[in-house]
């Protein structure tokens, strides 16, 4: 059974993901970990821009793939081992600086959707099948945020007015 309990050490959370024994949470500009089922939370900011700075760090998405965490921000894409958390910025999404990076992950594929502003908002989507070591551009004709779901090599992407399907881990889309 589960008993509701109060948390200590964290403000208002935005996102929560978990493994069997560890909870990971994003609260505005900070990343937290709980090893006691959410009773207490520890800030893990090593490697991220230290708040408060301008521009403010905005953590927009988080996923787990294998033994790695991936964190999308307005400062780029970061990765960390799930144990011994320390963030390393991936240089794949730094020029121009993103407004936000949204992430999706299944066992094989990591997808990053990069929202940039260059005279207008533009969405660019990328995929990695090697744990974030490299990313390839995806050819999704998008002009709005994407939502992803996956089941093995089949991936689905929902945009404002279209549903896309890939049967090859995001290489091609119908």
XYZ file of N, CA and C in Angstrom:
522
model
N 0.832 -1.182 0.000
C 0.000 0.000 0.000
C 0.872 1.239 0.000
N 0.317 2.322 -0.466
C 1.028 3.594 -0.523
C 0.382 4.562 0.440
N 1.213 5.253 1.184
C 0.736 6.275 2.101
C 1.267 7.621 1.639
N 0.377 8.574 1.447
C 0.799 9.911 1.060
C 1.714 10.464 2.141
N 2.785 11.142 1.710
C 3.694 11.746 2.678
C 4.198 13.077 2.138
N 4.714 13.898 3.039
C 5.232 15.198 2.664
C 6.703 15.059 2.293
N 7.130 15.909 1.355
C 8.505 15.882 0.881
C 9.297 16.996 1.558
N 10.606 16.774 1.618
C 11.502 17.824 2.084
C 12.602 18.001 1.054
N 13.058 19.239 0.885
C 14.213 19.503 0.054
C 13.921 19.887 -1.385
N 12.638 20.016 -1.776
C 12.339 20.374 -3.157
C 11.116 21.283 -3.205
N 11.160 22.211 -4.177
C 10.020 23.089 -4.402
C 8.986 22.416 -5.283
N 8.261 23.199 -6.064
C 7.204 22.681 -6.925
C 7.783 21.880 -8.088
N 7.471 20.589 -8.188
C 8.029 19.762 -9.262
C 7.294 19.975 -10.586
N 8.027 19.776 -11.693
C 7.468 19.856 -13.034
C 7.387 18.494 -13.709
N 8.360 17.624 -13.443
C 8.435 16.301 -14.065
C 8.949 15.286 -13.064
N 8.498 14.047 -13.221
C 8.937 12.957 -12.357
C 9.115 11.706 -13.203
N 10.267 11.052 -13.080
C 10.487 9.731 -13.655
C 11.120 8.877 -12.579
N 11.048 7.563 -12.752
C 11.578 6.708 -11.691
C 12.052 5.376 -12.242
N 12.929 4.763 -11.475
C 13.331 3.382 -11.693
C 12.719 2.585 -10.551
N 13.148 1.354 -10.362
C 12.612 0.546 -9.274
C 12.834 1.173 -7.907
N 13.973 1.861 -7.739
C 14.299 2.343 -6.404
C 14.652 3.819 -6.315
N 14.748 4.508 -7.439
C 15.181 5.905 -7.421
C 14.152 6.763 -8.148
N 13.838 7.918 -7.552
C 12.961 8.903 -8.181
C 13.834 10.064 -8.661
N 13.543 10.571 -9.873
C 14.234 11.725 -10.434
C 13.173 12.777 -10.719
N 13.435 14.016 -10.306
C 12.440 15.079 -10.492
C 13.104 16.349 -10.988
N 12.359 17.080 -11.814
C 12.768 18.390 -12.287
C 11.807 19.395 -11.675
N 12.375 20.424 -11.081
C 11.586 21.508 -10.504
C 12.170 22.816 -11.014
N 11.541 23.375 -12.032
C 11.938 24.644 -12.636
C 13.377 24.598 -13.137
N 14.314 25.149 -12.395
C 15.699 25.224 -12.852
C 16.617 24.246 -12.125
N 16.072 23.225 -11.489
C 16.889 22.325 -10.682
C 16.492 20.863 -10.886
N 17.442 19.976 -10.622
C 17.246 18.540 -10.775
C 17.459 17.870 -9.417
N 16.528 16.983 -9.030
C 16.554 16.361 -7.714
C 16.473 14.842 -7.824
N 17.026 14.166 -6.810
C 16.994 12.701 -6.738
C 16.537 12.299 -5.337
N 15.685 11.268 -5.292
C 15.265 10.685 -4.022
C 15.576 9.195 -4.037
N 16.272 8.745 -3.012
C 16.591 7.331 -2.854
C 15.741 6.667 -1.781
N 14.758 7.409 -1.237
C 13.924 6.857 -0.170
C 12.433 6.979 -0.512
N 12.117 6.713 -1.761
C 10.730 6.713 -2.248
C 10.039 8.066 -2.100
N 10.806 9.143 -2.235
C 10.231 10.477 -2.262
C 10.107 11.185 -0.943
N 10.633 10.618 0.137
C 10.549 11.309 1.423
C 11.483 12.509 1.476
N 12.704 12.339 0.954
C 13.657 13.446 0.934
C 14.286 13.522 -0.455
N 14.709 14.724 -0.821
C 15.230 14.985 -2.148
C 16.562 15.706 -2.053
N 17.505 15.347 -2.931
C 18.820 15.969 -2.961
C 19.021 16.654 -4.303
N 19.486 17.894 -4.271
C 19.779 18.654 -5.475
C 21.034 18.096 -6.132
N 20.981 17.883 -7.443
C 22.144 17.431 -8.223
C 22.319 18.357 -9.403
N 23.151 19.389 -9.221
C 23.322 20.431 -10.218
C 24.714 20.398 -10.841
N 25.564 19.454 -10.461
C 26.940 19.413 -10.936
C 26.983 19.321 -12.452
N 27.619 20.322 -13.094
C 27.749 20.353 -14.540
C 26.713 21.220 -15.235
N 25.645 21.596 -14.536
C 24.630 22.485 -15.110
C 24.964 23.928 -14.769
N 24.393 24.850 -15.527
C 24.517 26.268 -15.227
C 23.982 26.508 -13.827
N 24.739 27.172 -13.000
C 24.307 27.400 -11.618
C 23.318 28.557 -11.555
N 22.106 28.325 -11.012
C 21.164 29.445 -10.881
C 21.584 30.345 -9.731
N 21.240 31.596 -9.672
C 20.566 32.305 -10.756
C 21.583 32.914 -11.711
N 21.410 32.701 -12.975
C 22.204 33.313 -14.031
C 21.253 33.788 -15.106
N 21.761 34.642 -15.969
C 20.952 35.057 -17.102
C 21.635 34.568 -18.349
N 20.970 33.883 -19.254
C 19.554 33.550 -19.137
C 19.341 32.451 -18.107
N 18.164 32.442 -17.520
C 17.854 31.452 -16.513
C 17.809 30.072 -17.131
N 18.280 29.096 -16.393
C 18.247 27.717 -16.845
C 16.819 27.201 -16.740
N 16.320 26.634 -17.825
C 14.983 26.071 -17.867
C 15.106 24.605 -18.249
N 14.785 23.710 -17.317
C 14.848 22.277 -17.568
C 13.505 21.865 -18.154
N 13.513 21.360 -19.388
C 12.261 21.157 -20.116
C 11.854 19.701 -20.268
N 12.789 18.754 -20.137
C 12.425 17.343 -20.279
C 13.525 16.457 -19.726
N 13.134 15.250 -19.350
C 14.093 14.278 -18.840
C 13.643 12.878 -19.226
N 14.601 12.033 -19.619
C 14.329 10.629 -19.928
C 15.484 9.781 -19.417
N 15.187 8.500 -19.234
C 16.203 7.508 -18.904
C 16.327 6.569 -20.094
N 17.558 6.300 -20.498
C 17.804 5.282 -21.511
C 18.976 4.449 -21.038
N 18.679 3.184 -20.715
C 19.722 2.311 -20.185
C 20.240 2.840 -18.864
N 21.541 3.066 -18.795
C 22.151 3.563 -17.565
C 22.460 5.054 -17.634
N 21.767 5.779 -18.530
C 21.989 7.216 -18.685
C 20.694 8.002 -18.504
N 20.849 9.183 -17.925
C 19.793 10.192 -17.890
C 20.093 11.216 -18.979
N 19.054 11.725 -19.622
C 19.188 12.812 -20.580
C 18.268 13.939 -20.137
N 18.792 15.156 -20.182
C 18.079 16.324 -19.694
C 18.058 17.383 -20.786
N 16.855 17.756 -21.243
C 16.707 18.822 -22.220
C 16.539 20.149 -21.505
N 17.242 21.171 -21.977
C 17.196 22.489 -21.348
C 17.187 23.572 -22.424
N 17.069 24.817 -21.989
C 17.234 25.937 -22.903
C 18.705 26.275 -23.101
N 19.590 25.512 -22.491
C 21.033 25.690 -22.638
C 21.654 24.548 -23.437
N 20.851 23.565 -23.845
C 21.367 22.438 -24.604
C 20.923 21.122 -24.001
N 21.535 20.060 -24.474
C 21.221 18.709 -24.034
C 22.340 18.201 -23.132
N 21.950 17.638 -21.989
C 22.906 17.131 -21.011
C 22.663 15.648 -20.780
N 23.724 14.945 -20.377
C 23.603 13.543 -20.015
C 24.362 13.289 -18.711
N 23.927 12.248 -18.008
C 24.562 11.855 -16.752
C 24.344 10.366 -16.547
N 25.286 9.694 -15.901
C 24.979 8.321 -15.476
C 23.857 8.344 -14.435
N 23.043 7.286 -14.378
C 21.960 7.271 -13.389
C 22.515 7.155 -11.977
N 23.680 6.570 -11.819
C 24.388 6.543 -10.534
C 25.457 7.628 -10.580
N 25.810 8.205 -9.445
C 26.848 9.249 -9.406
C 26.523 10.392 -10.361
N 25.445 11.064 -10.139
C 24.949 12.052 -11.089
C 25.889 13.243 -11.196
N 26.344 13.486 -12.412
C 27.085 14.679 -12.789
C 26.803 14.906 -14.273
N 26.387 16.105 -14.598
C 25.884 16.417 -15.933
C 27.006 16.820 -16.866
N 26.945 16.318 -18.099
C 27.880 16.677 -19.152
C 27.066 17.184 -20.336
N 27.430 18.353 -20.826
C 26.712 18.926 -21.957
C 27.150 18.246 -23.246
N 26.162 17.804 -24.029
C 26.436 17.258 -25.353
C 26.485 18.422 -26.333
N 27.475 18.452 -27.186
C 27.660 19.586 -28.079
C 26.772 19.539 -29.315
N 25.863 18.583 -29.378
C 25.020 18.419 -30.559
C 24.021 19.552 -30.758
N 23.648 20.246 -29.704
C 22.549 21.215 -29.788
C 22.936 22.547 -29.183
N 24.012 23.140 -29.646
C 24.456 24.371 -29.023
C 24.447 25.571 -29.956
N 24.334 25.373 -31.256
C 24.387 26.494 -32.166
C 23.284 26.380 -33.203
N 22.311 27.225 -33.241
C 22.080 28.275 -32.250
C 21.543 27.692 -30.944
N 21.593 28.492 -29.934
C 21.141 28.045 -28.622
C 19.651 27.719 -28.672
N 19.241 26.573 -28.176
C 17.823 26.208 -28.229
C 16.980 27.010 -27.244
N 15.698 27.115 -27.537
C 14.742 27.669 -26.583
C 14.319 26.587 -25.598
N 14.240 25.345 -26.116
C 13.918 24.192 -25.285
C 14.243 22.939 -26.085
N 14.491 21.846 -25.376
C 14.692 20.553 -26.013
C 13.758 19.567 -25.323
N 12.855 18.974 -26.099
C 11.958 17.944 -25.596
C 12.514 16.584 -26.005
N 12.364 15.596 -25.110
C 12.987 14.295 -25.309
C 11.984 13.161 -25.272
N 12.288 12.104 -25.999
C 11.576 10.838 -25.952
C 12.626 9.749 -26.018
N 12.390 8.651 -25.283
C 13.330 7.546 -25.305
C 12.592 6.235 -25.152
N 13.049 5.235 -25.898
C 12.675 3.855 -25.624
C 13.990 3.094 -25.490
N 13.964 1.782 -25.532
C 15.177 0.995 -25.297
C 16.259 1.255 -26.344
N 15.867 1.614 -27.572
C 16.841 1.737 -28.659
C 17.049 3.142 -29.176
N 16.048 3.983 -29.079
C 16.080 5.269 -29.769
C 15.869 6.422 -28.791
N 16.676 7.446 -28.955
C 16.533 8.704 -28.223
C 16.190 9.775 -29.244
N 15.093 10.479 -29.025
C 14.673 11.547 -29.938
C 14.703 12.863 -29.178
N 15.288 13.864 -29.826
C 15.357 15.208 -29.266
C 14.708 16.166 -30.256
N 13.746 16.941 -29.782
C 13.116 17.974 -30.600
C 13.585 19.314 -30.062
N 14.279 20.042 -30.919
C 14.931 21.284 -30.546
C 14.096 22.452 -31.062
N 13.560 23.263 -30.165
C 12.846 24.479 -30.540
C 13.834 25.637 -30.512
N 13.994 26.291 -31.663
C 14.913 27.422 -31.773
C 14.141 28.638 -32.260
N 14.699 29.801 -32.008
C 14.105 31.022 -32.524
C 15.146 31.727 -33.382
N 14.884 31.735 -34.702
C 15.713 32.478 -35.642
C 14.730 33.224 -36.538
N 14.365 34.426 -36.178
C 13.348 35.233 -36.849
C 11.943 34.640 -36.706
N 11.830 33.399 -36.275
C 10.558 32.725 -36.042
C 10.883 31.422 -35.301
N 9.870 30.847 -34.663
C 10.096 29.576 -33.987
C 10.227 28.463 -35.011
N 11.215 27.599 -34.818
C 11.457 26.469 -35.698
C 11.707 25.230 -34.861
N 11.098 24.107 -35.258
C 11.309 22.827 -34.588
C 12.195 21.959 -35.454
N 13.222 21.386 -34.840
C 14.117 20.479 -35.534
C 14.206 19.203 -34.696
N 14.044 18.054 -35.335
C 14.050 16.790 -34.601
C 15.249 15.942 -35.000
N 15.809 15.266 -33.993
C 17.020 14.472 -34.161
C 16.840 13.135 -33.449
N 17.554 12.106 -33.918
C 17.477 10.790 -33.299
C 18.881 10.232 -33.084
N 18.991 9.453 -32.025
C 20.228 8.750 -31.717
C 19.884 7.304 -31.406
N 20.659 6.388 -31.945
C 20.494 4.970 -31.626
C 21.742 4.420 -30.942
N 22.615 5.321 -30.482
C 23.831 4.894 -29.794
C 24.020 5.615 -28.463
N 22.918 5.781 -27.741
C 23.003 6.360 -26.401
C 23.402 7.814 -26.361
N 23.102 8.566 -27.411
C 23.406 9.990 -27.420
C 24.799 10.335 -27.896
N 25.579 9.342 -28.344
C 26.927 9.643 -28.836
C 26.871 10.492 -30.102
N 25.932 10.177 -30.993
C 25.725 10.961 -32.206
C 24.226 11.085 -32.459
N 23.851 12.127 -33.194
C 22.452 12.369 -33.556
C 22.366 12.604 -35.060
N 21.301 12.070 -35.655
C 20.995 12.305 -37.058
C 19.724 13.140 -37.128
N 19.655 14.012 -38.126
C 18.459 14.803 -38.330
C 17.330 13.904 -38.817
N 16.129 14.132 -38.296
C 14.949 13.390 -38.751
C 14.157 14.279 -39.700
N 13.477 13.664 -40.630
C 12.766 14.415 -41.653
C 11.276 14.501 -41.352
N 10.948 14.997 -40.175
C 9.540 15.206 -39.841
C 9.122 16.609 -40.268
N 8.089 16.728 -41.086
C 7.630 18.063 -41.502
C 6.779 18.688 -40.401
N 7.413 19.386 -39.487
C 6.699 19.856 -38.306
C 6.756 21.364 -38.179
N 5.703 21.916 -37.603
C 5.678 23.341 -37.295
C 5.058 23.561 -35.923
N 4.949 22.470 -35.147
C 4.394 22.568 -33.800
C 5.077 21.523 -32.932
N 4.903 21.606 -31.618
C 5.540 20.622 -30.741
C 5.101 19.200 -31.086
N 5.959 18.252 -30.774
C 5.695 16.841 -31.046
C 5.547 16.067 -29.756
N 4.733 15.036 -29.809
C 4.593 14.081 -28.716
C 4.910 12.719 -29.312
N 5.744 11.940 -28.636
C 6.178 10.651 -29.159
C 5.708 9.500 -28.288
N 5.521 8.355 -28.925
C 5.284 7.085 -28.245
C 5.953 6.020 -29.080
N 6.371 4.931 -28.442
C 7.057 3.898 -29.196
C 6.814 2.517 -28.654
N 7.013 1.557 -29.565
C 6.904 0.148 -29.224
C 7.866 -0.604 -30.124
N 9.084 -0.870 -29.612
C 10.095 -1.520 -30.432
C 10.539 -0.589 -31.547
N 10.665 -1.108 -32.776
C 11.122 -0.243 -33.876
C 10.041 0.712 -34.368
N 8.781 0.507 -33.946
C 7.702 1.394 -34.357
C 7.628 2.594 -33.429
N 7.665 3.780 -34.031
C 7.539 5.030 -33.291
C 6.378 5.820 -33.870
N 5.709 6.559 -33.013
C 4.611 7.413 -33.429
C 4.901 8.833 -32.959
N 4.520 9.794 -33.778
C 4.697 11.194 -33.435
C 3.398 11.923 -33.717
N 2.917 12.638 -32.724
C 1.685 13.394 -32.847
C 2.020 14.877 -32.840
N 1.614 15.552 -33.893
C 1.798 16.987 -34.008
C 0.429 17.641 -33.901
N 0.375 18.936 -34.073
C -0.872 19.677 -33.917
C -1.999 19.088 -34.757
N -1.726 18.689 -35.986
C -2.791 18.206 -36.846
C -2.431 16.939 -37.618
N -1.377 16.226 -37.204
C -0.941 15.049 -37.948
C -0.387 13.980 -37.013
N -0.625 12.727 -37.386
C -0.017 11.591 -36.706
C 0.936 10.935 -37.690
N 2.191 10.800 -37.289
C 3.214 10.187 -38.128
C 3.598 8.837 -37.533
N 4.057 7.903 -38.395
C 4.503 6.600 -37.940
C 5.828 6.267 -38.618
N 6.730 5.698 -37.838
C 7.993 5.191 -38.355
C 8.098 3.722 -37.979
N 8.503 2.890 -38.919
C 8.696 1.461 -38.630
C 10.167 1.108 -38.583
N 11.049 2.127 -38.639
C 12.497 1.897 -38.656
C 13.234 2.789 -37.650
N 12.671 2.924 -36.455
C 13.269 3.693 -35.354
C 13.524 5.163 -35.703
N 12.637 5.739 -36.509
C 12.705 7.164 -36.780
C 13.510 7.566 -38.000
N 13.979 6.616 -38.790
C 14.731 6.976 -39.998
C 13.787 7.607 -41.020
N 12.639 6.976 -41.239
C 11.663 7.528 -42.176
C 10.298 7.561 -41.490
N 9.435 8.462 -41.967
C 8.125 8.685 -41.344
C 7.050 8.752 -42.423
N 5.885 8.197 -42.127
C 4.717 8.293 -43.009
C 3.621 9.033 -42.274
